[in-house]
XYZ file of C-alpha atoms in Angstrom:
713
model
C -28.886 -10.807 -10.083
C -28.178 -10.763 -6.300
C -27.721 -13.149 -3.332
C -29.543 -11.865 -0.044
C -26.515 -11.676 2.410
C -28.951 -12.338 5.332
C -29.571 -15.923 4.090
C -25.818 -16.678 4.011
C -25.727 -18.442 7.034
C -22.240 -20.259 7.542
C -23.728 -23.293 9.234
C -26.680 -23.527 6.793
C -24.006 -23.524 4.129
C -22.206 -26.293 5.519
C -25.096 -28.570 5.880
C -26.438 -27.766 2.479
C -22.880 -28.555 1.119
C -23.085 -32.079 2.821
C -20.120 -34.728 3.212
C -16.883 -34.200 1.424
C -17.217 -35.966 -2.112
C -15.179 -38.685 -3.007
C -11.976 -37.496 -4.270
C -8.700 -39.379 -4.797
C -5.388 -37.712 -4.119
C -4.235 -38.734 -7.644
C -7.341 -37.335 -9.456
C -6.252 -34.402 -11.976
C -6.352 -31.166 -10.031
C -8.434 -29.460 -12.496
C -11.086 -32.092 -12.053
C -11.037 -31.419 -8.349
C -11.296 -27.815 -8.783
C -14.364 -28.144 -11.169
C -15.987 -30.352 -8.514
C -15.293 -27.922 -5.760
C -16.769 -25.219 -7.818
C -19.677 -27.236 -8.672
C -20.463 -28.283 -5.140
C -19.963 -24.800 -3.893
C -22.414 -23.255 -6.367
C -25.083 -25.986 -5.499
C -25.004 -25.250 -1.763
C -25.184 -21.466 -2.203
C -27.895 -21.732 -4.644
C -29.879 -23.912 -1.921
C -29.642 -21.229 0.917
C -29.469 -18.010 -0.994
C -30.653 -18.448 -4.510
C -30.147 -15.295 -6.871
C -32.778 -13.019 -7.393
C -33.357 -10.051 -9.902
C -32.356 -6.541 -8.413
C -35.140 -4.352 -8.206
C -34.672 -1.339 -10.611
C -37.650 0.767 -9.094
C -36.199 4.347 -8.577
C -36.107 5.326 -4.751
C -37.487 8.864 -4.753
C -36.731 9.580 -1.105
C -34.121 8.756 1.245
C -34.927 5.674 3.659
C -34.983 7.893 6.722
C -37.471 10.485 5.149
C -40.954 9.192 6.823
C -44.445 10.193 5.801
C -44.707 12.309 9.325
C -41.726 14.227 7.675
C -43.426 14.476 4.336
C -46.263 16.133 5.898
C -44.160 18.646 7.853
C -42.638 19.488 4.527
C -45.618 20.188 2.860
C -46.802 22.316 5.803
C -43.474 24.053 5.943
C -43.645 25.138 2.144
C -47.256 26.591 2.595
C -46.310 28.628 5.617
C -43.064 29.820 3.412
C -45.405 30.978 0.803
C -47.725 32.689 3.269
C -44.815 34.268 5.262
C -43.807 36.062 1.914
C -47.198 37.450 1.463
C -48.075 38.536 4.968
C -47.178 40.984 7.026
C -48.322 39.976 10.462
C -45.808 39.487 13.075
C -47.761 36.601 14.601
C -47.965 34.748 11.237
C -44.312 35.355 10.659
C -43.412 34.124 13.982
C -45.684 30.875 13.447
C -43.959 30.312 10.171
C -40.608 30.655 11.508
C -41.670 28.159 14.449
C -42.753 25.540 11.960
C -39.725 25.739 9.757
C -37.204 25.261 12.751
C -39.575 22.314 13.805
C -39.343 20.765 10.824
C -35.379 21.275 10.161
C -34.784 20.044 13.634
C -36.912 16.803 12.988
C -35.325 16.401 9.688
C -31.947 16.442 11.100
C -32.980 14.267 13.879
C -34.513 11.512 11.490
C -31.316 11.546 9.294
C -29.169 11.203 12.611
C -31.035 8.488 13.786
C -30.958 6.502 10.412
C -27.167 7.155 9.943
C -26.332 6.234 13.702
C -27.980 3.024 13.244
C -26.164 2.209 9.801
C -22.777 2.997 11.217
C -23.852 0.960 14.498
C -24.560 -2.065 12.477
C -21.276 -1.685 10.593
C -19.085 -1.452 13.591
C -17.711 -4.858 13.781
C -17.104 -4.791 10.000
C -14.274 -2.255 9.337
C -14.840 -2.577 5.571
C -18.612 -1.744 6.005
C -17.743 0.939 8.312
C -15.478 2.675 5.986
C -18.134 2.256 2.949
C -20.783 3.897 4.950
C -18.375 6.813 5.986
C -17.315 7.230 2.352
C -21.004 7.544 1.349
C -21.322 10.018 3.879
C -18.371 12.242 3.035
C -18.981 11.713 -0.879
C -22.455 11.183 -1.725
C -22.996 9.402 -5.111
C -23.579 11.895 -7.902
C -26.833 11.458 -9.846
C -28.550 12.811 -12.902
C -26.137 11.733 -15.629
C -26.559 9.498 -18.669
C -25.651 5.704 -17.931
C -22.265 4.980 -19.938
C -22.409 1.921 -22.471
C -20.510 -0.598 -20.688
C -20.086 -2.996 -23.530
C -18.357 -0.172 -25.470
C -16.416 0.818 -22.530
C -15.031 -2.752 -21.660
C -13.994 -3.229 -25.257
C -12.359 -0.122 -25.254
C -10.264 -0.863 -22.125
C -9.574 -4.486 -23.488
C -8.162 -3.384 -26.465
C -6.236 -0.648 -24.703
C -4.594 -2.920 -22.331
C -3.766 -5.599 -24.944
C -2.691 -3.112 -27.408
C -0.278 -1.322 -24.927
C 1.591 -4.523 -24.262
C 1.781 -5.681 -27.478
C 3.155 -2.421 -28.893
C 5.677 -2.277 -25.845
C 6.975 -5.643 -26.782
C 7.237 -4.775 -30.566
C 9.025 -1.455 -29.943
C 11.611 -3.586 -27.577
C 12.187 -6.291 -30.145
C 12.878 -3.905 -32.912
C 15.470 -2.120 -30.667
C 16.862 -5.360 -29.415
C 20.833 -5.381 -29.069
C 22.741 -8.218 -27.578
C 24.007 -7.699 -24.291
C 26.967 -9.415 -22.593
C 26.431 -13.002 -21.759
C 26.865 -12.524 -17.875
C 24.227 -9.854 -17.829
C 21.578 -11.505 -20.175
C 21.820 -15.286 -18.693
C 21.292 -16.249 -14.995
C 24.368 -18.126 -13.474
C 24.234 -22.061 -13.528
C 23.388 -23.279 -10.123
C 22.688 -26.703 -8.566
C 19.379 -27.933 -8.184
C 18.514 -26.880 -4.641
C 14.813 -27.276 -4.431
C 12.791 -29.438 -6.621
C 9.310 -30.185 -4.643
C 7.112 -28.135 -2.461
C 6.187 -29.124 0.997
C 2.686 -30.761 1.221
C 0.551 -28.747 3.663
C -1.698 -29.846 6.752
C -4.921 -28.833 7.628
C -3.655 -26.505 10.782
C -1.643 -24.801 8.122
C -4.535 -24.226 5.487
C -6.787 -23.133 8.524
C -4.200 -20.413 9.397
C -3.829 -19.209 5.617
C -7.572 -19.150 5.282
C -8.042 -17.021 8.661
C -5.120 -14.790 7.163
C -6.055 -14.270 3.596
C -8.123 -11.246 2.723
C -11.815 -12.020 1.686
C -11.577 -10.822 -1.641
C -14.466 -12.302 -3.973
C -14.184 -12.367 -7.802
C -16.928 -12.616 -10.055
C -15.497 -16.091 -11.043
C -16.052 -17.500 -7.455
C -18.658 -19.930 -6.876
C -19.427 -18.091 -3.523
C -18.482 -15.037 -1.403
C -15.035 -15.468 0.084
C -16.144 -14.156 3.287
C -18.520 -17.219 3.743
C -15.777 -19.401 2.946
C -13.542 -17.875 5.751
C -16.452 -18.217 8.295
C -17.158 -21.808 7.298
C -13.614 -22.739 6.963
C -13.807 -25.316 9.882
C -15.888 -27.622 7.478
C -13.872 -26.783 4.291
C -10.127 -27.233 5.425
C -10.085 -31.024 4.142
C -11.538 -29.763 0.605
C -8.560 -27.219 0.470
C -5.932 -29.535 1.652
C -6.824 -32.299 -1.111
C -6.973 -29.611 -3.980
C -3.570 -27.657 -2.503
C -1.688 -31.025 -2.152
C -2.804 -32.468 -5.596
C -1.674 -29.177 -7.216
C 1.983 -29.117 -5.349
C 2.209 -32.893 -6.074
C 1.354 -32.615 -10.017
C 3.347 -29.508 -10.411
C 0.277 -27.892 -12.041
C -1.483 -24.625 -11.403
C -5.373 -25.366 -12.096
C -6.353 -23.984 -15.496
C -9.846 -22.682 -14.479
C -8.062 -20.280 -11.849
C -5.885 -18.766 -14.488
C -8.483 -16.289 -15.810
C -8.305 -12.809 -14.195
C -10.961 -10.152 -14.178
C -9.373 -6.933 -14.683
C -10.674 -3.873 -12.841
C -9.521 -0.529 -14.445
C -8.180 1.609 -11.374
C -7.362 5.280 -12.073
C -3.531 5.739 -11.063
C -4.342 8.977 -9.372
C -7.611 10.760 -8.406
C -6.457 14.053 -10.338
C -6.121 12.398 -13.551
C -8.721 12.570 -16.287
C -10.990 9.513 -16.122
C -11.611 9.740 -19.844
C -8.128 8.938 -20.820
C -7.725 5.149 -20.963
C -3.761 5.496 -20.499
C -4.375 6.831 -16.995
C -5.865 3.532 -15.961
C -3.908 0.472 -14.460
C -5.231 -3.036 -15.084
C -5.489 -4.495 -11.449
C -6.459 -8.460 -11.782
C -9.144 -10.024 -9.718
C -8.432 -13.351 -9.158
C -10.316 -16.534 -7.803
C -10.299 -16.936 -3.969
C -9.054 -20.504 -4.395
C -6.233 -19.362 -6.507
C -5.210 -17.025 -4.093
C -5.199 -19.507 -1.281
C -3.052 -21.698 -3.358
C -0.599 -18.755 -4.186
C -0.098 -17.886 -0.423
C 1.077 -21.617 0.275
C 3.619 -21.413 -2.425
C 4.593 -17.826 -1.454
C 5.231 -18.533 2.004
C 7.671 -21.540 0.948
C 9.261 -19.530 -1.796
C 9.942 -16.628 0.673
C 11.457 -19.174 3.078
C 13.622 -20.295 0.214
C 14.772 -16.693 -0.708
C 15.662 -15.959 2.750
C 17.707 -19.086 3.584
C 19.723 -18.682 0.109
C 19.552 -14.729 0.291
C 19.178 -14.592 -3.316
C 17.415 -11.061 -3.609
C 19.392 -7.979 -4.194
C 20.286 -6.312 -0.742
C 19.041 -3.031 -2.088
C 15.344 -4.465 -3.301
C 12.763 -3.404 -0.616
C 9.484 -4.073 -2.374
C 7.217 -6.813 -0.710
C 9.864 -8.223 1.671
C 9.366 -8.902 5.289
C 11.035 -6.175 7.382
C 11.302 -4.126 4.425
C 9.132 -1.028 3.393
C 8.980 2.190 1.735
C 10.243 4.056 5.011
C 12.986 1.736 5.466
C 14.347 2.461 1.869
C 13.478 6.362 2.161
C 15.390 6.446 5.560
C 18.569 4.690 3.944
C 18.339 6.857 0.746
C 17.981 10.255 2.778
C 20.657 9.464 5.172
C 23.094 8.710 2.359
C 21.884 12.019 0.499
C 22.460 13.965 3.949
C 25.945 12.353 4.509
C 27.142 13.465 1.163
C 25.353 16.568 1.561
C 27.586 16.988 4.811
C 30.709 16.156 2.880
C 30.247 19.001 0.214
C 29.655 16.305 -2.612
C 27.013 16.902 -5.328
C 24.404 14.001 -5.584
C 22.271 13.357 -8.801
C 19.074 11.019 -7.746
C 17.665 9.614 -10.950
C 14.081 8.170 -10.580
C 13.670 5.835 -13.526
C 10.064 5.205 -14.928
C 9.248 1.724 -16.502
C 6.285 1.455 -18.661
C 3.965 -1.442 -17.855
C 6.688 -3.468 -16.073
C 4.619 -6.139 -14.576
C 2.700 -6.763 -17.939
C 5.810 -7.055 -20.100
C 7.898 -9.559 -17.950
C 9.100 -12.304 -20.187
C 8.289 -15.863 -18.992
C 11.252 -17.551 -20.664
C 13.709 -15.137 -18.865
C 11.975 -15.326 -15.585
C 11.948 -19.179 -15.669
C 15.840 -18.791 -16.492
C 16.093 -16.898 -13.348
C 14.431 -19.354 -11.253
C 16.322 -22.232 -12.724
C 19.486 -20.286 -11.925
C 18.687 -19.657 -8.531
C 18.417 -23.307 -7.601
C 14.581 -24.390 -8.565
C 13.859 -27.470 -10.411
C 11.625 -30.495 -10.497
C 7.879 -29.934 -9.566
C 8.529 -26.896 -8.099
C 9.793 -24.940 -11.442
C 7.061 -26.988 -13.220
C 4.354 -25.422 -11.080
C 5.902 -22.041 -11.272
C 6.043 -22.548 -15.251
C 2.288 -23.801 -15.069
C 1.294 -20.631 -12.929
C 2.744 -18.311 -15.636
C 1.536 -20.128 -18.911
C -2.125 -20.347 -20.301
C -3.333 -17.073 -18.451
C -5.993 -14.967 -20.009
C -7.795 -12.220 -18.535
C -11.020 -9.990 -19.361
C -12.237 -6.464 -18.482
C -15.700 -6.488 -16.452
C -17.521 -3.373 -15.791
C -20.849 -3.774 -13.836
C -22.661 -6.676 -15.432
C -20.589 -6.340 -18.943
C -17.517 -8.341 -19.823
C -15.323 -8.031 -22.885
C -14.314 -10.910 -24.699
C -11.044 -12.695 -22.981
C -7.659 -12.431 -24.682
C -4.606 -14.526 -23.821
C -1.524 -13.303 -22.109
C 1.736 -14.314 -23.544
C 4.116 -12.388 -21.074
C 3.884 -10.500 -17.739
C 2.520 -11.403 -14.308
C -0.875 -10.467 -12.969
C -1.102 -7.225 -10.985
C -3.124 -8.167 -7.716
C -1.676 -11.628 -7.694
C 0.251 -12.705 -4.235
C 3.103 -14.250 -5.976
C 3.634 -11.576 -8.920
C 5.448 -9.150 -6.717
C 7.908 -12.016 -5.501
C 8.458 -13.239 -8.991
C 8.990 -9.457 -10.124
C 12.034 -9.001 -7.250
C 13.504 -12.325 -8.668
C 13.410 -10.896 -12.256
C 14.950 -7.596 -11.287
C 17.497 -8.992 -9.167
C 20.726 -8.482 -11.814
C 19.824 -4.671 -12.167
C 21.324 -3.714 -8.948
C 24.669 -5.662 -9.811
C 24.513 -3.603 -13.015
C 24.204 -0.340 -11.603
C 26.527 -0.861 -8.881
C 29.453 -2.033 -11.184
C 29.666 1.777 -12.182
C 30.207 2.585 -8.408
C 26.719 4.046 -8.343
C 24.277 3.314 -5.827
C 20.578 2.209 -5.825
C 17.415 1.400 -4.011
C 14.541 -0.599 -5.865
C 11.015 -0.777 -4.702
C 9.080 -2.952 -7.074
C 9.215 -1.298 -10.330
C 10.340 2.261 -8.758
C 14.031 2.191 -9.383
C 16.309 4.943 -8.008
C 19.721 5.414 -8.426
C 22.055 8.121 -7.273
C 25.719 9.121 -8.000
C 27.595 11.462 -5.464
C 30.777 13.426 -6.868
C 32.825 16.416 -6.108
C 31.361 19.635 -7.625
C 34.419 19.908 -10.027
C 34.581 16.423 -11.151
C 35.189 15.834 -14.864
C 34.567 12.150 -14.849
C 31.270 12.195 -13.265
C 29.267 12.914 -16.681
C 30.746 10.030 -18.233
C 30.444 7.454 -15.424
C 26.623 8.425 -15.018
C 25.896 8.368 -18.688
C 27.574 4.929 -19.140
C 25.479 3.451 -16.045
C 22.366 4.934 -17.533
C 23.119 3.590 -20.922
C 23.874 0.164 -19.457
C 20.527 0.191 -17.400
C 18.655 1.301 -20.786
C 20.267 -2.087 -22.402
C 19.584 -4.285 -19.747
C 15.851 -3.093 -19.729
C 15.685 -3.800 -23.231
C 17.185 -7.274 -23.189
C 14.883 -8.040 -20.632
C 11.900 -6.994 -22.192
C 11.204 -3.635 -19.967
C 10.575 -0.366 -21.425
C 12.287 2.777 -19.876
C 10.339 6.165 -20.370
C 12.983 8.905 -20.645
C 9.826 11.713 -20.647
C 8.985 10.494 -17.272
C 12.379 9.755 -15.741
C 13.237 12.572 -13.223
C 16.377 13.896 -11.831
C 17.191 15.896 -8.534
C 20.382 17.621 -7.753
C 21.218 17.547 -3.845
C 23.969 20.031 -3.215
C 24.853 22.896 -1.066
C 24.498 25.180 -3.862
C 21.434 23.762 -5.289
C 20.452 26.881 -6.987
C 23.687 26.326 -9.203
C 23.908 24.105 -12.059
C 26.454 21.400 -12.524
C 27.250 22.285 -16.154
C 25.773 19.232 -17.750
C 22.893 16.905 -17.804
C 22.567 13.304 -17.407
C 21.300 11.574 -20.827
C 19.147 8.663 -20.991
C 18.742 6.985 -24.506
C 19.596 10.230 -26.076
C 17.215 12.457 -24.038
C 18.796 15.134 -21.847
C 17.160 14.749 -18.481
C 16.559 18.101 -16.992
C 17.171 18.813 -13.262
C 13.845 19.137 -11.355
C 13.377 21.446 -8.065
C 11.683 18.607 -6.333
C 10.813 15.014 -6.911
C 8.365 12.509 -5.568
C 10.128 9.511 -4.165
C 7.986 6.668 -2.845
C 5.249 9.051 -1.860
C 7.680 11.675 -0.299
C 8.418 14.928 -1.972
C 12.133 15.486 -1.971
C 13.605 19.029 -2.612
C 17.471 20.017 -3.549
C 18.316 20.948 0.000
C 16.428 18.152 1.911
C 14.317 20.549 3.925
C 11.096 18.612 3.440
C 8.924 22.023 3.299
C 7.148 20.797 0.316
C 6.382 17.427 1.808
C 5.202 18.676 5.099
C 3.014 21.378 3.549
C 1.531 18.590 1.310
C 0.919 16.315 4.047
C -0.813 19.170 6.059
C -2.931 20.396 3.495
C -4.425 16.880 2.958
C -4.861 16.257 6.483
C -6.704 19.732 7.132
C -8.930 18.779 3.937
C -9.891 15.192 5.684
C -10.322 16.820 9.009
C -12.815 19.200 7.567
C -14.575 16.215 6.055
C -14.503 14.291 9.322
C -16.087 16.948 11.140
C -19.227 16.456 9.451
C -19.474 12.903 10.935
C -19.149 13.782 14.423
C -22.905 13.773 15.227
C -23.191 10.068 13.667
C -20.173 8.269 15.145
C -19.546 7.268 18.837
C -16.217 8.072 19.879
C -14.606 4.810 19.149
C -15.733 4.574 15.699
C -14.686 8.487 15.255
C -11.314 7.555 16.518
C -10.909 4.868 13.988
C -11.811 7.213 11.257
C -9.551 9.761 12.512
C -6.540 7.202 12.565
C -7.397 5.961 9.172
C -7.739 9.419 7.238
C -5.561 12.017 9.252
C -3.023 10.537 11.777
C -1.941 7.862 9.378
C -0.684 10.694 7.113
C 1.428 12.148 9.952
C 2.992 8.956 10.935
C 4.020 7.827 7.116
C 7.683 8.038 6.874
C 7.639 10.325 9.867
C 11.198 8.883 10.575
C 12.396 11.414 8.027
C 10.863 14.391 9.932
C 13.276 13.961 12.867
C 14.988 17.334 13.724
C 12.627 19.479 11.520
C 12.744 23.171 12.315
C 9.928 24.572 14.733
C 8.399 26.603 12.053
C 8.132 23.348 9.582
C 7.118 20.929 12.164
C 4.441 23.416 13.633
C 2.063 22.695 10.715
C 2.062 19.044 11.461
C 1.656 19.826 15.310
C -1.402 21.854 14.283
C -2.825 18.996 12.501
C -2.643 16.713 15.482
C -4.054 19.032 17.654
C -7.033 19.736 15.628
C -7.471 16.023 15.335
C -7.167 15.811 19.184
C -10.204 18.741 19.384
C -12.219 16.739 16.893
C -12.362 13.739 19.095
C -12.422 15.260 22.489
C -14.988 17.946 22.051
C -12.999 20.237 24.094
C -12.973 24.142 23.860
C -10.171 25.563 21.101
C -8.545 27.255 23.638
C -7.781 23.955 25.495
C -4.044 23.394 26.003
C -2.709 20.848 23.584
C -0.805 18.987 26.599
C -3.872 18.147 28.290
C -5.805 16.875 24.809
C -2.832 14.634 24.039
C -2.574 13.496 27.414
C -6.343 12.593 27.659
C -6.034 10.523 24.312
C -2.964 9.098 25.372
C -1.110 10.378 22.311
C 2.522 11.014 22.038
C 3.318 14.920 20.665
C 4.501 14.968 17.148
C 8.113 15.295 18.026
C 7.869 12.389 20.307
C 6.063 10.173 17.612
C 9.051 10.675 15.509
C 11.571 9.632 17.820
C 9.182 6.548 18.412
C 9.489 5.433 14.840
C 13.217 5.952 14.723
C 13.443 3.582 17.963
C 11.228 0.924 16.448
C 13.529 0.919 13.198
C 16.805 0.971 15.059
C 15.230 -2.182 17.197
C 14.128 -3.993 14.046
C 17.893 -3.174 12.639
C 19.594 -4.488 15.537
C 17.467 -7.616 16.131
C 17.503 -9.104 12.410
C 13.829 -7.744 11.857
C 14.819 -5.143 9.332
C 16.864 -4.641 6.332
C 20.440 -5.141 6.120
C 21.321 -1.902 4.421
C 19.881 -0.240 8.045
C 21.817 -2.388 10.269
C 25.036 -1.721 8.298
C 24.616 1.798 9.450
C 24.775 0.835 13.129
C 27.787 -0.418 15.113
C 27.369 -1.931 18.558
C 29.652 -0.215 21.146
C 32.576 -2.258 21.881
C 35.074 -0.661 24.373
C 38.778 -1.811 24.016
C 38.827 -2.787 27.598
C 36.148 -4.128 29.937
C 33.888 -1.336 31.238
C 30.441 -1.502 33.011
C 28.812 -0.240 29.750
C 30.174 -3.135 27.743
C 26.800 -5.471 28.192
C 24.184 -2.670 28.029
C 23.362 -2.779 24.213
C 24.803 0.694 23.341
C 25.763 1.787 20.061
C 28.815 3.435 18.830
C 28.484 7.271 18.193
C 29.897 8.584 14.630
C 32.949 10.576 15.282
C 32.274 14.588 15.077
C 34.268 14.663 11.826
C 31.585 12.689 10.033
C 28.784 15.090 11.050
C 30.261 18.261 10.833
C 26.814 20.416 9.761
C 24.101 21.035 12.299
C 21.509 19.674 9.844
C 23.161 16.436 9.279
C 23.905 15.821 12.989
C 20.238 16.336 13.983
C 18.578 14.670 10.920
C 20.675 11.855 9.365
C 19.747 8.347 10.433
C 23.225 7.198 11.110
C 23.997 9.856 13.418
C 20.565 10.455 15.251
C 19.641 6.728 15.767
C 22.630 5.838 18.026
C 22.330 8.882 19.993
C 18.678 8.314 20.928
C 19.158 4.587 21.227
C 21.783 5.261 24.031
C 19.328 7.596 25.826
C 17.112 4.868 26.393
C 17.086 2.935 29.745
C 18.776 -0.630 29.643
C 15.833 -2.585 30.213
C 14.023 -1.002 27.188
C 16.777 -1.675 24.855
C 17.161 -5.115 25.962
C 13.456 -6.006 25.350
C 13.036 -9.399 24.460
C 10.201 -9.032 21.860
C 9.154 -6.125 19.487
C 5.715 -5.890 21.177
C 7.295 -5.472 24.492
C 9.895 -3.063 23.263
C 6.983 -0.931 21.547
C 4.967 -1.005 24.688
C 7.603 -0.154 27.082
C 9.195 2.457 24.880
C 5.663 4.305 24.483
C 5.348 4.397 28.185
C 8.974 5.905 28.709
C 8.237 8.563 26.025
C 4.931 9.281 27.414
C 6.544 9.990 30.640
C 9.363 12.115 29.104
C 6.556 14.195 27.030
C 4.451 14.971 30.112
C 6.546 15.022 32.989
């Protein structure tokens, strides 16, 4: 059953909805949500009732007209005649007919495709859906799979995996010291949420993504379009939920969509799928309200671990990698050996213990209605798997937080907060991004204490994980040795849960391939290879897209790959950087339609693109500006020191940075590529008015103009 989208008019929807039903602020929130769902369902049924989807098999493409069918039959006849005849004139007539048919076929397809894309120009999601169909046409001919059986298989697999993990953890439970397992007692700092106002809700409805769940009474995009007449409804429901300290029960059931972890994995193996929860839109709006207030509390109390970068404002995978690689390069410069250990946690979000999490929340100062609301959000949840129109039986969730929720990443960060303290107590450094935990230990090449210290740290991490109902997977944990003599072993291997961890030649950290010498050759080759493959596909779309839409597709599929963590590419050797420069040149050729022999400088100048090396400088400057102005993580701002001369000089008030002494950057590779060395040098080369820009937007604008002038002068 489907609803015709063309009938879903926001104004008509509001007229069908009528006046706001009589609702009192002290009504149970569950009753308010039930009334909201029933009224929304009634209104959408009035303007766009469900209709059965036609199952007629379409035998031809929409652009294949009757005139083309006649030409096709004529062409086939001429082809048969051509094979039999020896007449030159008949062969020429047949070839002309074949060419005319082929040209008409291409023209019809181009006209139809261009019209589809033009209608989707103002809707980015629809544009990329059409582009995806053009690049990867749906395959046909296969027999339909039994959806009911598949749903049941997925449901049992996800439920059994969590149950087995919890059983294994309970069986291997070993008591840990009190200070590790229990959250510190804290005064009650926050006992109630702040009630929302209509303008707050309107802003949130405009910002939240329009993801629709099958449990929603009407499409989310329609609610966003008609939000002007629905704000009072949302205010009433949200404030009732916050006042009563209860999350609505009807919003606790999640529709699970199995998502393949990697495109290269076998789709027939259930263990290769990740359960992503699709939640009702109203619940996500309510979560967004609570998340904004909870984030403000975390910022005010500075509760989270400073090395945790996941799902925090101003923090990202790039900032975490910049700090990590900077530390590795500095230790490499000192001649130390560094072991980077990438821990793998099995089903981390799904095995979180609710009791431990509530203890963490209470320990950070939450109480009263605030803590009751979060407890209600965690308890009583269920989920089911849905494939097509078939659903599995729901099963209750006694642990874990739903993947796909807005609050879940924040709660997971709070849950993992003590882990950083455990790791650093052994003198080992770490970076955490959600469930990706990376710890690294540097030591002299001939150190005898290093094996004992690192193994004790790994044993403590394993014990902490078991106590907190998280399962470490030693078989998938990777170790990288970073040293000047990377081809020589250190004579020992780290041990995790009795398993010796072999040293890898390269590891993937947050999407970036790191090798033992930190050359990034493997990363650059991988990025260039994927970008070239995407350019080859995008080239097929050029006849159907106008330049602006083609530029959108190129930026989404190609140049975004070049820009991901490109701060790490600073100071790359020319032979390595040339691969990425060639990708940028081919993307510019595709957009401009210029001759292959055209100079890259002219192409980039026409598109107003910064060359690859200047794009890396731009990213380093932006990260530096954020770190200096409180918009970035503290672990980056601590690496930058303002220049403060001993006596008053003309350079005192120019916002300069102190350059590290030459003794701290002996190697050429470190001096040109380590962030703590490169960032101050680049920053001091900027004009004073750019360094002192009042806002990030003004800084980025003036910086690009200045770099563009430097690149093409």
